[in-house]
Coordinates of C-alpha atoms in Angstrom, one line a residue:
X1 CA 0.0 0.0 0.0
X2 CA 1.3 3.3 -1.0
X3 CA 0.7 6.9 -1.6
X4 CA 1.8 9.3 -4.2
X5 CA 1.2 12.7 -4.3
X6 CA 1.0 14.6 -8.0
X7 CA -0.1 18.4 -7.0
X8 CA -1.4 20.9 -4.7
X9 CA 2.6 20.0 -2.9
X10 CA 4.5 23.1 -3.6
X11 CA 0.9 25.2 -4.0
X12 CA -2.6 25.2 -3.1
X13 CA -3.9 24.3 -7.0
X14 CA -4.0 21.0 -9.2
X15 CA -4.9 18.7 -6.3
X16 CA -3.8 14.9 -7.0
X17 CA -3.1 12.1 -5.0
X18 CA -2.9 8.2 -5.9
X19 CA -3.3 5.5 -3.1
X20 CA -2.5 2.4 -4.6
X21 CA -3.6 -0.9 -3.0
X22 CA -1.1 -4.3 -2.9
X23 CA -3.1 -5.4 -6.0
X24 CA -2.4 -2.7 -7.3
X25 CA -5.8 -1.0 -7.6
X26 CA -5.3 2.8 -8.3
X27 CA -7.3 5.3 -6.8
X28 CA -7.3 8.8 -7.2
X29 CA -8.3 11.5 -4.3
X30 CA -9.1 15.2 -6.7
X31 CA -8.3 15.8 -10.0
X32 CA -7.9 19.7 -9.8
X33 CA -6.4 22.2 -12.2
X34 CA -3.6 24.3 -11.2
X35 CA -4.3 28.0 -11.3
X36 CA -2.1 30.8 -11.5
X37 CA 1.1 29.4 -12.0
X38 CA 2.1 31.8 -15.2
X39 CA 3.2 30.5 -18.4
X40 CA 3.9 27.1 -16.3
X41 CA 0.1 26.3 -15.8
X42 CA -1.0 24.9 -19.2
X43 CA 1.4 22.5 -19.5
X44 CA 1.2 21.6 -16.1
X45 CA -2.7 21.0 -16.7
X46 CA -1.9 18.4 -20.1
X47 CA 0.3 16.1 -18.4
X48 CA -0.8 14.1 -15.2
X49 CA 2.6 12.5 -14.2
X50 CA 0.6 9.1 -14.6
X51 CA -1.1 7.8 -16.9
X52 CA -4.7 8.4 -16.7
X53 CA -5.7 4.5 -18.0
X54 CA -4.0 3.4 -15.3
X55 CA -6.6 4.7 -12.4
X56 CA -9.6 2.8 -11.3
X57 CA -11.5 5.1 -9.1
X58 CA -11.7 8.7 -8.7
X59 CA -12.9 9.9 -5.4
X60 CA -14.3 14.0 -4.9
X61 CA -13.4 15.9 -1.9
X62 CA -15.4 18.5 -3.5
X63 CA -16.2 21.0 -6.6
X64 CA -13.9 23.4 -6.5
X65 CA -12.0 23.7 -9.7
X66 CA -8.9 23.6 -8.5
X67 CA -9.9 19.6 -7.5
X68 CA -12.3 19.1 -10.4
X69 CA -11.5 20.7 -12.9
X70 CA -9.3 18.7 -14.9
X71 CA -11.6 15.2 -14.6
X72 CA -12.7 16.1 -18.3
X73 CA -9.2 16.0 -19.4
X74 CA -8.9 12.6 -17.1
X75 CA -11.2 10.9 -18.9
X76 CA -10.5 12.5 -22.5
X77 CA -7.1 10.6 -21.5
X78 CA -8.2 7.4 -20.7
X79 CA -9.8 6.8 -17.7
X80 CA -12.8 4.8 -17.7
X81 CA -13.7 3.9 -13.9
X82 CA -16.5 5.3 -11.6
X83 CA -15.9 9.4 -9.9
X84 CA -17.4 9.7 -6.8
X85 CA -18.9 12.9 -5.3
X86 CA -21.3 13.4 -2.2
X87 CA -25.2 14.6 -3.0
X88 CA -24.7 18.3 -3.6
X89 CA -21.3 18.4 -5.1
X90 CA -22.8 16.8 -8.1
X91 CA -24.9 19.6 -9.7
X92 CA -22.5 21.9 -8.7
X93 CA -19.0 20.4 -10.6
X94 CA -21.7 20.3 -13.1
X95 CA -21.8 23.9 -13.2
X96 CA -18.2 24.4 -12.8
X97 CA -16.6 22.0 -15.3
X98 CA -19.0 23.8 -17.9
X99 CA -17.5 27.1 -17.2
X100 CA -14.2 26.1 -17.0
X101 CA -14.7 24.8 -20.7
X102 CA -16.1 27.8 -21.8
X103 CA -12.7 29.7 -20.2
X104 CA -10.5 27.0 -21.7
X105 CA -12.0 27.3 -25.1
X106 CA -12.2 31.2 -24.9
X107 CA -8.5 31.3 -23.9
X108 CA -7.4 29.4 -26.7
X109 CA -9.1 31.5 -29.4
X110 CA -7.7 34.6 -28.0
X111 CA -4.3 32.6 -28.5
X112 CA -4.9 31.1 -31.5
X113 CA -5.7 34.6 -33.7
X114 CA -2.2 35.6 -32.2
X115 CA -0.5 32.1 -33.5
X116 CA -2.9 32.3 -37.3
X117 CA -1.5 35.9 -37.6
X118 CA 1.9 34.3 -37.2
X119 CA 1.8 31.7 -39.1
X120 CA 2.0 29.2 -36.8
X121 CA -0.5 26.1 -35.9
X122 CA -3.5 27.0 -33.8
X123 CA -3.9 24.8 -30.5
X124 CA -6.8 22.9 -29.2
X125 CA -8.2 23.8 -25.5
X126 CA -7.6 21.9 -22.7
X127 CA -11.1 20.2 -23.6
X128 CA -14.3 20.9 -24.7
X129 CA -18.1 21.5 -22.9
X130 CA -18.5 18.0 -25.4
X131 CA -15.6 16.1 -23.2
X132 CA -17.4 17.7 -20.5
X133 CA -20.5 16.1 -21.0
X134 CA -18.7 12.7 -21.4
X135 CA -16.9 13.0 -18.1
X136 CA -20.3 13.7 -16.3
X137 CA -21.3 10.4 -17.4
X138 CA -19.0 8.6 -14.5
X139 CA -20.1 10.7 -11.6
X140 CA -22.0 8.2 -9.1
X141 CA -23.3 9.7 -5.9
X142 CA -22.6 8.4 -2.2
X143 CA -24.2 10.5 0.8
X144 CA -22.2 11.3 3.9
X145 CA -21.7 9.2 6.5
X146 CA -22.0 5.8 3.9
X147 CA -19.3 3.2 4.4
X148 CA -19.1 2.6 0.2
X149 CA -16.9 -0.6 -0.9
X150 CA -14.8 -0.4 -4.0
X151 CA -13.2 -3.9 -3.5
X152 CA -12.1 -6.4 -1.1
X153 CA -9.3 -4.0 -0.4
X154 CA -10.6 -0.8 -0.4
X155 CA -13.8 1.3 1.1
X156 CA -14.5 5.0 2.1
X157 CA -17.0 7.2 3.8
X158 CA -17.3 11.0 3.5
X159 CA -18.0 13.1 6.3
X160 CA -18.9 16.8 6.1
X161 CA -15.7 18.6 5.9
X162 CA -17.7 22.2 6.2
X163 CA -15.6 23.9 3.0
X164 CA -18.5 24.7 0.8
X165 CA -22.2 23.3 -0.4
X166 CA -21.1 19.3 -0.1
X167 CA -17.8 19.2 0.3
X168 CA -16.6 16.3 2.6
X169 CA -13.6 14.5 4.2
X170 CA -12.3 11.0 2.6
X171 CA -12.1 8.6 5.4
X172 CA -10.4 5.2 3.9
X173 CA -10.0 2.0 4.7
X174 CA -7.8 -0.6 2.8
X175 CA -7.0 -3.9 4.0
X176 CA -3.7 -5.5 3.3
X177 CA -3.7 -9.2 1.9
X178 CA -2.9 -10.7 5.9
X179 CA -5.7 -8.7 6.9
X180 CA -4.4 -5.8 8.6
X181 CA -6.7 -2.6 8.1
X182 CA -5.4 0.9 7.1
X183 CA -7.1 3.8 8.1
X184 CA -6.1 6.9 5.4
X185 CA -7.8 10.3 5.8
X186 CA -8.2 13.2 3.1
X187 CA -9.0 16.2 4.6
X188 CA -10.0 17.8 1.2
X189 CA -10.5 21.3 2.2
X190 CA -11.5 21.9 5.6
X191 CA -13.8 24.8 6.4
X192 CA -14.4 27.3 8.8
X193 CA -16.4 26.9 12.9
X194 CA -19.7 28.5 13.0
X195 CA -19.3 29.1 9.0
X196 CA -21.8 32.1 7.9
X197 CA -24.2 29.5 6.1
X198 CA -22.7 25.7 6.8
X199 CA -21.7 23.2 9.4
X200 CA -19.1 22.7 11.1
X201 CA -16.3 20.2 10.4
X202 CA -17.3 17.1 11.7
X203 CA -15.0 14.7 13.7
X204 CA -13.8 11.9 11.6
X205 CA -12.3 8.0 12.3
X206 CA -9.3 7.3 14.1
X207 CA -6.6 7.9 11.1
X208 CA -3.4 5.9 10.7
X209 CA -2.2 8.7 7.8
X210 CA -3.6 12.0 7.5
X211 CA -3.4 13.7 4.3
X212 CA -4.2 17.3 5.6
X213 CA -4.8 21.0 3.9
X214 CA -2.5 24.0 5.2
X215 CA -3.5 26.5 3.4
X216 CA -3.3 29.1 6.1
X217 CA -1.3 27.1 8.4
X218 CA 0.3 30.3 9.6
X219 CA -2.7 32.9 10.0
X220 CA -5.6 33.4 12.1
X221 CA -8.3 35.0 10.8
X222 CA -10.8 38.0 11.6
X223 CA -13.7 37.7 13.4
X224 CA -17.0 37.4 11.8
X225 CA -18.2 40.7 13.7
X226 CA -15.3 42.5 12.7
X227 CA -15.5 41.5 9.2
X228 CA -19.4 42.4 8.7
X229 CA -18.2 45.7 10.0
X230 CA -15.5 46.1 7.9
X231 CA -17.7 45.4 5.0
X232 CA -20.1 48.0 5.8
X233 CA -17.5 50.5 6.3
X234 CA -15.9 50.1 3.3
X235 CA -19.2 50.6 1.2
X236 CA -19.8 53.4 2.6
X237 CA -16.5 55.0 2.2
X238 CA -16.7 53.8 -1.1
X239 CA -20.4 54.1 -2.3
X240 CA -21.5 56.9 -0.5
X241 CA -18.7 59.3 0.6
X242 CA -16.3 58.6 -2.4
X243 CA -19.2 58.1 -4.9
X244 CA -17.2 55.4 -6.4
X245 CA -18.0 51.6 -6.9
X246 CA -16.8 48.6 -4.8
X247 CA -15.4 46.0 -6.6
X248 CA -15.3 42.5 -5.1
X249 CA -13.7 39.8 -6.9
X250 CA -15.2 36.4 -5.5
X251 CA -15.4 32.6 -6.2
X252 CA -18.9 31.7 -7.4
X253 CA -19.1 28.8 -5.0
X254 CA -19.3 29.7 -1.3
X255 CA -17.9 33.6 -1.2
X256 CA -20.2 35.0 -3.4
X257 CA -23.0 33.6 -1.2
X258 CA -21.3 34.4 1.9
X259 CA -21.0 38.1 1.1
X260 CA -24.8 38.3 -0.7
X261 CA -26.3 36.3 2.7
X262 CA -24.3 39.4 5.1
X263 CA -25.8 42.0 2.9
X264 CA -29.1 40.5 3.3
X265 CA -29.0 40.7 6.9
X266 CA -27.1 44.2 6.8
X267 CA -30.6 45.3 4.5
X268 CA -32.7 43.4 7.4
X269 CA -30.7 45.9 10.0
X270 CA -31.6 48.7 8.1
X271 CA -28.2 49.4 8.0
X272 CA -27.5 49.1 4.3
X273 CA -26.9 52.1 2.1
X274 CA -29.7 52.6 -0.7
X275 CA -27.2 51.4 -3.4
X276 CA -27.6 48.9 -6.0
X277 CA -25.3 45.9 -6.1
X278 CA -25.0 43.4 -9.0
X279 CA -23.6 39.8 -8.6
X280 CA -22.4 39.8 -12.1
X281 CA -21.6 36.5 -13.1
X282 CA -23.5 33.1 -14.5
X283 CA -22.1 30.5 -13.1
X284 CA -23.1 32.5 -9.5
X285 CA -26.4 33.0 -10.5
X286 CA -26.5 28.9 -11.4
X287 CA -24.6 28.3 -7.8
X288 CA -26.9 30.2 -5.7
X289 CA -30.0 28.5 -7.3
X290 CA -28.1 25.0 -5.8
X291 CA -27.5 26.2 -3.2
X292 CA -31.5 27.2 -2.7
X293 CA -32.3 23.4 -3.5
X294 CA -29.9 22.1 -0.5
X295 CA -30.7 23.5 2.6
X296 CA -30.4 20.5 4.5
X297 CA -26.1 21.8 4.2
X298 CA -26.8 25.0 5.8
X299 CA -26.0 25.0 9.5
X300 CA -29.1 25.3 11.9
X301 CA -28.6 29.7 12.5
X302 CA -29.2 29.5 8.9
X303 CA -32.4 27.1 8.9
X304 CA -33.7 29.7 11.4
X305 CA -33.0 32.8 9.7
X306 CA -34.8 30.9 6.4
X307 CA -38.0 30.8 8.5
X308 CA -38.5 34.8 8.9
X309 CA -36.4 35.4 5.3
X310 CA -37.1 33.3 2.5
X311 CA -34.1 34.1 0.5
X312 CA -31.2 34.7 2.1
X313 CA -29.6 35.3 -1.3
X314 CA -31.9 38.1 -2.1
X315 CA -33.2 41.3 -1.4
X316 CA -34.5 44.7 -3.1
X317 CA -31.3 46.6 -5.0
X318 CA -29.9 43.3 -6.1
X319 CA -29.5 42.4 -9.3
X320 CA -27.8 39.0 -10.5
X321 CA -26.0 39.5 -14.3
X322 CA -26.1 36.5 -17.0
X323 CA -25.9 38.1 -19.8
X324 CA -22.8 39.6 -21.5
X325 CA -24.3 42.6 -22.3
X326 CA -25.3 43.9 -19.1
X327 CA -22.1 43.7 -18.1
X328 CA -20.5 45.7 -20.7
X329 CA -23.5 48.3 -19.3
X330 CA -21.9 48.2 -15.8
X331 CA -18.4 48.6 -17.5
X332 CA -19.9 52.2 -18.6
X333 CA -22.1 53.2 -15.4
X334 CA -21.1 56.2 -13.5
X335 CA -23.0 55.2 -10.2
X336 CA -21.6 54.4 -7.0
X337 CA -22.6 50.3 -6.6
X338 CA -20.9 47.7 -5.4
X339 CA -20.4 44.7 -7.9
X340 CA -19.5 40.8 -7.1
X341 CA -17.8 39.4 -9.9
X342 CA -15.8 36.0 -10.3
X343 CA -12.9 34.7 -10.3
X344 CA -11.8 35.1 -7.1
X345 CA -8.2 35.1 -7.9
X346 CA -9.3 37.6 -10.8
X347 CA -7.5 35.8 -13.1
X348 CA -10.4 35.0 -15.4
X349 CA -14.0 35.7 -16.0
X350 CA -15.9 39.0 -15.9
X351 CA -13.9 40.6 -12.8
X352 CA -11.1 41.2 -14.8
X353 CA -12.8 43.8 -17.0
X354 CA -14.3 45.3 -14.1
X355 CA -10.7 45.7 -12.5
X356 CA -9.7 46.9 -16.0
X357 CA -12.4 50.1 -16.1
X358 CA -12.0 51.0 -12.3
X359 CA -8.6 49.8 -11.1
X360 CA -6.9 53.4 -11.8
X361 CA -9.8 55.5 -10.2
X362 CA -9.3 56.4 -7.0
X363 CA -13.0 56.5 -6.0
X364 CA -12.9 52.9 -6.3
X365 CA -12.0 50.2 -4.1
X366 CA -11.5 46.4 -4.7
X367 CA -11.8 44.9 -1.7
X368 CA -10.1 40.7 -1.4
X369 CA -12.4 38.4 0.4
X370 CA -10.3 35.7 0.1
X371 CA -6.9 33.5 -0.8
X372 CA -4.9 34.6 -4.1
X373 CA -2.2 33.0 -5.2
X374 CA 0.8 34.7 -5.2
X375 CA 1.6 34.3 -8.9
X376 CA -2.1 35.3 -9.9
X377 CA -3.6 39.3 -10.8
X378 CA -5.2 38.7 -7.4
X379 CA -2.2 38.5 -5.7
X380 CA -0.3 41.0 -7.4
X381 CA -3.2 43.8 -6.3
X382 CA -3.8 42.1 -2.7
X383 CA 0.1 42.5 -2.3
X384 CA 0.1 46.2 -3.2
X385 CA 1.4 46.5 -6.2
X386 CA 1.2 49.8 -7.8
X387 CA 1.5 48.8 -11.5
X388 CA -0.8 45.7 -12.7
X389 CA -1.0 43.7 -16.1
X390 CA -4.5 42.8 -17.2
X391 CA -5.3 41.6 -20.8
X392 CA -2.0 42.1 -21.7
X393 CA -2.5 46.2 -20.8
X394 CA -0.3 47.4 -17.9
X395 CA -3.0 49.7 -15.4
X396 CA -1.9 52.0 -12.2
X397 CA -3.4 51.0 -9.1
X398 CA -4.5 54.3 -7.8
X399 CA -7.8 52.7 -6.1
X400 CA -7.9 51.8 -2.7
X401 CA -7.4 47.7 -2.0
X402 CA -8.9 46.5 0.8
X403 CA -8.2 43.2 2.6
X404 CA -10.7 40.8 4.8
X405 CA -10.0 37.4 5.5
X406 CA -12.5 36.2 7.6
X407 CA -14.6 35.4 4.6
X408 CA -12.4 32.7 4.0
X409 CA -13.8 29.6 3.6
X410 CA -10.3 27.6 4.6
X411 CA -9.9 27.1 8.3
X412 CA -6.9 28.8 9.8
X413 CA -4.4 26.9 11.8
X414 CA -6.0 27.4 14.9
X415 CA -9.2 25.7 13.2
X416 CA -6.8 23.3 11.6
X417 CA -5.7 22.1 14.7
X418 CA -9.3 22.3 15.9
X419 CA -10.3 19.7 13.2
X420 CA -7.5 17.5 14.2
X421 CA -8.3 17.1 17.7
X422 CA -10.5 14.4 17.3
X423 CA -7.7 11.8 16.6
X424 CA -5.4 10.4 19.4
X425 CA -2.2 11.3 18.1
X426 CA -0.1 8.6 19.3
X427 CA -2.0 6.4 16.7
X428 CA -1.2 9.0 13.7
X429 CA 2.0 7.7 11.8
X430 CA 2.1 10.1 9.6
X431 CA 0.7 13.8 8.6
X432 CA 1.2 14.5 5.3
X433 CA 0.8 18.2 4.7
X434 CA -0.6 19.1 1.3
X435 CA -2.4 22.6 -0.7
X436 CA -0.8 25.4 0.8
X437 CA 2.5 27.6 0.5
X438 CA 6.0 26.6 1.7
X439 CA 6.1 28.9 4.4
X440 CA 2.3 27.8 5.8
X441 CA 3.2 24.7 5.9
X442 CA 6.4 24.5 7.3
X443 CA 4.8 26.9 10.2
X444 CA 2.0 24.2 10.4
X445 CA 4.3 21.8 10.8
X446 CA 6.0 23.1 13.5
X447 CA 2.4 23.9 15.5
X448 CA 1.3 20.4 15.2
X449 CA 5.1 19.1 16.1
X450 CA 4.6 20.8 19.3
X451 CA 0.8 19.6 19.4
X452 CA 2.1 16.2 19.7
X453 CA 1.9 15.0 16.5
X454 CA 5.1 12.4 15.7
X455 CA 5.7 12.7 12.0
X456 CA 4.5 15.5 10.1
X457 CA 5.8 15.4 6.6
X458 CA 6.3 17.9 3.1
X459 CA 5.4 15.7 0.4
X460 CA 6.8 16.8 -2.7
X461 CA 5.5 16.8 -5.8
X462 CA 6.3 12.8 -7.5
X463 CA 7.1 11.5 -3.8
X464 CA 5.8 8.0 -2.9
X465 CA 5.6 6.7 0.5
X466 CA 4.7 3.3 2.2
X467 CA 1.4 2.8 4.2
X468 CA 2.4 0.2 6.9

């Protein structure tokens, strides 16, 4: 029994991991893109480090592209086993793997009128809404808290790992041939205590190996309170005493509905400026309407607050963009709003036009809700640079950028650890720490160390270790 780990080692994208029984039955745990990673990122996307024929069984943590997002290419490669996801995850990696072809393929005919006008051959996208559709096709569904057998070697059983709308932990179980049993956990991504609009992380089974997220192994974050306030303060020093617009780049799954859901209560309050504000994006739009459908994931605060407020996604003065065209409209607009747009990292989608029209205005603000890479636009702006490159067009930051954490929906290492505490640690042989930067990890490292923990190891990217 072994494991091998093929991404999210030296970052927090492209998340791939191969447990591979005595049999040698292959199973993968995410098949994510990697994002952000500059001219590097394309070809790290075409080429697995394994052939994709070669695995039987793809197990979800969850939807976010960055563990989905490159099963279409999995399966355009080869694989032809089962991918499984929990419940709610399904219709939502539906919606994601769609728009991530529609990037792909937009991308590459941006690219291609370049490489016709210079003679050279065009390329083909990473693949298609068609090998989307195909990919789709091996998705089965297991709810939480079912023990599901793939062989006489291997089972698993999610349990809620609190991230976003059904994301879950991977709790395995694989059984050598003299009958010992090993207990493997994937932590996925592990979300945040008393979470704006899920539950909490739940305790999982006593783990041999741990294969655990760090992303911000070495920060705490911001209070809820202080973050709700810090969100009004900022639209109204934006919207109402600068006359300018807000601009808040933010994933489509989770933050978007996070930061909708607090300006619904703030408008409950009373305490929300009369401006408008525009989630301008589709694949939101499409999210939020899941998320409607699966309330039984919201945590109980949330169940209540549905009893008095029907929609905790809407309210008057919101407007939610599909089409293209409006958005251009808001691109022109004068009037102080605040605007939602994805990506979160803003290096794609519609936010990177609106950064484009508003970046060098100082009555605007773009305010981070969340993790950028460092490589990304996102990062660039959230680290204060002064000069930025979008579409190729260098821009002067002369808008204000603010910063809130809180609305992170990665738990910090304090939560981390939190999540972690329901294992006895003398029975852990290993924590493998995986998805975050060199320096959080090596900081987490050294907090769990003195936690207790025995072996708390920096896979690297192609490594392969024993599970005894």
């Amino acid at each position: 029994m072994k494991v091998k780990f093929f991404g999210a080692t030296e970052t927090v994208t492209g998340s791939k991991h191969v447990i591979t029984t005595t049999s040698g039955y292959n199973v993968l745990l995410d098949c994510g893109l990697y994002q952000g990673m500059g001219k590097q990122t394309d070809t790290l996307n075409r080429h697995f480090g394994f052939e994709p024929a070669t695995i039987d069984t793809v197990i979800l943590s969850h939807a976010h592209i960055d563990h989905s997002g490159n099963l279409p290419l999995l399966v355009k490669q080869g694989f032809i086993g089962s991918i499984y996801c929990t419940p709610a995850t399904l219709p939502v990696v539906e919606v994601l793997l769609y728009d991530s072809a529609n990037i792909h393929q937009s991308d590459i005919d941006h690219v291609n009128k370049i490489r016709v006008a210079k003679q050279l051959d065009p390329l083909k996208p990473l693949y298609t809404k068609k090998d989307v559709e195909k990919c789709l096709k091996h998705f089965k569904v297991i709810p939480y808290h079912h023990r599901h057998v793939l062989n006489d070697e291997i089972s698993f059983m999610y349990t809620d790992a609190g991230h976003i709308l059904g994301s879950a932990v991977v709790n395995l179980e694989l059984t050598k041939p003299d009958g010992q049993l090993i207990k493997v956990t994937f932590s996925g991504d592990v979300g945040r205590y008393n979470d704006l609009l899920l539950k909490d992380p739940e305790p999982f089974p006593q783990a041999d190996y741990i294969i655990c997220e760090s992303t911000y192994g070495d920060k705490l974050h911001e209070t809820d309170t202080d973050a709700e306030t810090h969100l009004l303060n900022v639209i109204t020093h934006t919207c109402l005493e600068k006359k300018g617009k807000l601009i808040i780049p933010a994933f489509s799954l989770g933050r978007t509905q996070e930061i909708v859901f607090i300006l619904d209560k703030l408008k409950n309050k009373g305490l929300l400026p009369e401006i408008k504000v525009y989630v301008d994006s589709p694949m939101s739009a499409s999210i939020t309407d899941v998320m409607r459908e699966h309330v039984d994931c919201f945590n109980e605060k949330l169940q209540n607050y549905i009893q008095t407020d029907l929609d905790p996604f809407g309210f008057n003065n919101l407007t939610y963009i599909r089409e293209r065209v409006d958005s251009m409209k808001l691109n022109q607009s004068k009037e102080a709003c605040v605007i939602i747009s994805a990506s979160g990292m803003m290096d794609a989608g519609r936010i990177k036009h609106h950064l484009a029209h508003n970046i060098s205005d100082p009555k605007n603000t773009v305010l981070v809700v969340g993790y950028c890479s460092p490589n990304s636009l996102g990062g660039d702006i959230r680290s204060g640079k002064k000069t930025v490159r979008i579409f190729s067009e260098y821009y002067t930051v002369n808008a204000e950028v603010e910063v809130i954490d809180s609305y992170s929906a990665h738990g910090d290492y304090a939560e981390l650890i939190k999540f972690l505490s329901c294992q006895e640690k003398s029975k852990v042989k290993k924590v493998f720490l995986v998805h975050g930067e060199n320096n959080a990890k090596v900081a987490f490292k050294e907090k769990l160390m003195a936690e207790g923990y025995q072996d708390v190891v920096l896979p690297n990217k192609g490594e392969t270790f024993n599970l005894n």
